[in-house]
C-alpha positions in Angstrom: 96.3 106.1 95.0 92.4 105.2 94.7 90.5 107.2 91.9 88.2 110.6 93.1 86.0 111.0 90.8 85.8 109.7 87.2 87.9 112.5 85.3 90.8 110.8 87.4 93.3 108.6 85.8 95.9 105.9 86.5 99.4 106.3 85.2 100.9 102.8 83.0 103.9 101.9 83.7 105.7 104.3 80.1 103.6 107.3 82.2 100.7 108.0 80.2 97.6 109.0 81.8 94.2 106.5 81.9 91.0 107.7 83.1 90.3 104.3 85.9 86.7 104.4 84.4 85.3 104.3 81.0 82.3 103.9 78.5 82.3 100.1 77.0 80.5 99.9 73.9 80.1 96.0 73.0 77.0 95.2 71.2 75.5 98.5 70.7 74.9 98.8 67.4 76.4 100.8 65.1 73.9 104.3 64.4 72.2 106.5 66.5 72.5 103.9 69.3 76.1 104.1 70.1 76.7 107.7 69.0 74.7 109.2 71.2 75.6 106.8 74.2 78.8 107.6 73.8 77.7 111.3 72.9 76.4 111.1 76.9 78.9 109.5 78.4 81.6 112.4 78.0 78.5 115.7 78.0 77.9 113.4 81.8 82.3 114.1 82.4 83.8 110.5 80.5 86.9 110.9 79.5 87.5 107.2 78.4 86.0 105.3 75.0 86.9 101.2 75.0 85.7 99.7 71.5 87.2 97.2 68.6 87.0 95.9 65.4 84.4 93.0 66.0 82.1 95.3 68.0 81.1 97.2 64.0 80.4 100.2 66.0 84.6 102.3 65.1 82.9 104.8 62.9 79.9 105.7 65.7 81.7 105.9 67.7 83.9 108.6 65.7 81.6 110.9 64.3 80.7 110.4 68.1 84.6 112.0 69.3 84.2 114.3 66.0 80.2 115.7 67.5 80.8 116.5 71.3 82.7 119.1 71.6 85.5 117.9 73.4 89.4 118.2 72.0 90.5 114.9 71.0 94.0 115.0 73.7 91.2 115.0 76.4 90.0 111.5 75.8 91.1 107.8 76.0 90.5 106.1 73.3 91.4 102.1 72.9 90.2 100.2 70.2 91.1 95.9 69.4 92.5 93.9 66.6 90.0 91.4 66.0 91.4 86.7 66.0 91.3 86.3 62.2 94.3 89.0 61.3 96.8 88.4 64.4 100.5 88.3 62.0 102.7 91.1 61.4 101.6 92.9 58.5 97.4 92.2 58.7 98.2 93.2 61.8 99.1 96.9 59.8 96.5 96.8 57.9 94.5 96.1 60.5 95.2 98.7 62.9 94.8 101.2 59.4 90.8 100.4 58.3 90.7 100.7 62.7 92.0 104.3 61.9 89.3 104.7 59.3 86.8 104.1 60.7 87.7 106.0 64.3 88.6 109.3 62.0 92.0 109.6 64.4 95.5 110.4 63.3 96.1 108.7 66.9 95.1 105.9 69.2 94.8 106.2 73.0 95.0 102.7 73.9 95.9 99.4 71.4 94.2 95.8 72.3 94.8 91.7 71.1 92.0 90.4 71.2 92.3 87.8 72.5 95.7 85.8 72.7 94.8 82.9 70.3 97.6 80.1 69.7 100.7 81.0 68.0 101.1 84.3 66.4 100.8 86.5 68.9 104.3 87.4 69.0 103.7 88.3 66.0 100.9 90.4 65.9 103.2 92.1 68.6 105.9 93.2 67.1 103.5 95.3 64.6 101.8 96.9 67.8 105.5 97.3 68.6 106.2 99.5 65.2 102.8 101.0 65.4 104.0 102.9 69.4 107.6 103.9 67.3 105.7 105.7 65.2 104.1 107.0 68.0 100.8 105.8 66.2 99.1 104.4 69.6 100.4 106.2 73.2 99.8 102.6 75.1 99.3 98.7 73.8 98.1 96.4 74.8 96.4 92.0 75.5 93.1 92.2 76.2 92.2 88.2 77.8 96.2 86.5 78.3 96.5 84.3 80.6 99.6 84.7 83.3 101.0 81.3 80.2 100.5 83.5 77.2 101.9 86.8 78.8 104.6 84.8 80.2 105.8 83.7 76.8 104.2 86.9 75.1 106.9 89.2 77.7 109.7 86.5 77.1 109.8 87.9 73.3 109.2 91.3 73.5 111.0 94.1 74.0 108.1 96.7 75.1 106.0 94.9 77.7 102.3 95.3 77.9 100.4 97.7 80.0 97.4 96.8 79.6 95.4 93.3 80.0 91.9 93.8 79.6 89.7 90.7 81.2 87.4 89.8 82.2 86.7 90.2 85.8 83.6 90.7 88.1 83.1 88.8 91.7 82.2 85.5 91.0 85.3 85.8 88.5 88.4 87.0 91.1 92.1 86.3 89.0 93.5 86.7 92.0 96.7 85.3 90.5 97.0 87.0 87.4 95.5 90.4 89.3 99.0 89.3 91.0 101.3 88.5 88.5 100.6 92.1 86.4 101.4 94.1 89.0 104.7 92.4 90.2 104.9 93.6 85.8 103.2 97.2 86.2 100.6 95.9 83.5 97.0 97.7 84.2 94.6 95.3 84.6 91.0 96.5 82.6 87.3 94.0 83.7 85.3 93.4 80.6 82.2 92.7 81.8 82.0 94.2 85.2 78.6 92.8 86.5 78.4 89.6 84.9 76.1 91.0 82.0 74.1 91.4 84.1 73.7 88.2 85.7 75.7 89.8 88.9 71.9 92.5 88.9 70.4 89.9 91.6 73.5 88.7 94.4 72.4 89.1 97.6 75.4 90.3 98.6 76.0 92.4 96.5 72.2 94.1 97.2 73.0 94.8 101.0 76.2 96.4 100.7 73.6 98.8 97.8 71.0 99.0 99.8 73.1 100.5 102.7 74.7 103.2 101.1 72.0 103.2 98.6 73.6 102.9 96.3 72.1 99.4 92.6 74.3 96.9 93.2 75.7 97.5 89.8 77.5 100.9 91.8 78.9 98.7 94.6 80.9 96.4 92.0 82.5 99.1 90.4 83.1 100.8 93.5 84.7 97.7 94.3 86.2 96.8 91.1 88.2 100.9 91.7 89.0 99.8 94.7 90.9 96.6 94.1 92.6 99.1 91.6 91.0 97.7 88.4 90.4 99.9 86.0 86.3 99.2 84.1 84.7 100.0 82.0 80.6 99.2 82.3 78.0 99.2 79.0 75.3 101.0 79.1 73.1 102.3 76.0 71.0 104.2 78.5 72.1 107.7 80.0 70.3 107.7 82.7 72.1 104.5 83.7 75.6 105.7 82.5 75.3 108.6 84.9 74.4 106.2 87.7 77.6 103.4 86.6 80.1 106.7 87.3 78.0 107.9 90.8 80.5 106.5 92.6 82.7 108.6 94.1 80.5 110.2 97.5 81.2 106.6 98.8 83.6 104.0 100.0 83.1 99.6 101.8 84.6 98.9 104.3 87.1 96.6 104.3 85.3 93.8 105.7 82.4 95.2 102.7 85.6 94.2 100.5 86.3 90.7 101.8 82.0 89.6 101.4 82.4 90.0 97.7 85.6 88.6 97.3 84.1 85.5 98.8 82.3 85.4 95.9 84.1 83.9 93.7 83.0 80.7 91.2 86.3 80.8 88.1 83.0 81.2 86.1 83.1 83.5 83.3 79.9 84.7 80.8 82.2 84.2 78.1 85.3 82.4 76.9 87.2 80.6 78.2 91.5 82.7 76.2 92.6 78.9 76.3 89.5 76.9 74.3 88.7 80.7 72.6 89.5 80.2 68.9 86.4 81.9 66.7 88.2 84.1 63.9 91.9 82.3 64.3 90.7 79.9 61.6 
C-alpha cells in the first residue's frame, strides 16, 4: 500500500499508525533553529518528527509541539536511547529524562539508537516494560543488523516494530529488508540522501529531469516505492515543503531498477558492528 499524501500512514505490527514520511532533526541546533524547522514541517502537513537524546534538541522539539497548534494525538514523535544509557535501570532513567525534555506524557516510538555489544537485551526488557505501561505506543531499534535482530528476538517477549537504518541508493540493504519484511518489522531510512552525497548522481539526475523533480524528491519517492519509512532533514522551510512534494509522480519499474543498481554497500555513517562510541 503506497502512500498517496504526506499524512498517509503505515500500520505497524501492533496496529499503531505511523506516517510514511517525517522530519528528521539530526544536527539541528537546539533553540530557534529546531523550534522553527519543526513548526514549519507541521504547518506544511508533516505529522511525524524524529529526534534522539544525543541530538540534544529534544527541548526544542517539545516546544514546537506545544506551539504548533496541532493536537498532540495527531502527531507521531520518535526519540532514541543513547549508547551510554543502555542497561535496564539506566534506560528507564534516560526515558524519563527524554520525556521531561520533550514535555510529553507519552511517546509514539522509542528506539535503541545503536546495538552495541552486550546490553541491548537488558535494554529491550526496559523497552518492553515502557510499552506495557503504555508510556510508549511502539518500540523499535536503530542500526540493527540481521544478527542483532535474531539475537534480540530470540530473547524478547515483544518484537521490535521498527528498525531505523542507513538506507539510500548506495546502501540498499536488500537482505536486511527481506528479513525485516519476514519478521513484520518496518524499515525506516535515516540519511536517505546519504548526507547530501547523492545529490549529483547522474542516473538519478536524468530521472529527476524527466519528472521535473529534484534528485532528493526522486530518492524519497524511491524510498516509498520500497515501502521504507523516510525522515529527510532540513532546516529550510522551502526544502521541507519540497521534500514532501513527491506524491504526484510514480517511478517506472525500469527506473526503480536503475536506482537499485547504484548500490555500493557504502555508508555515510558508522557500521553497526564497529560503532562503539558511548558504550564505554
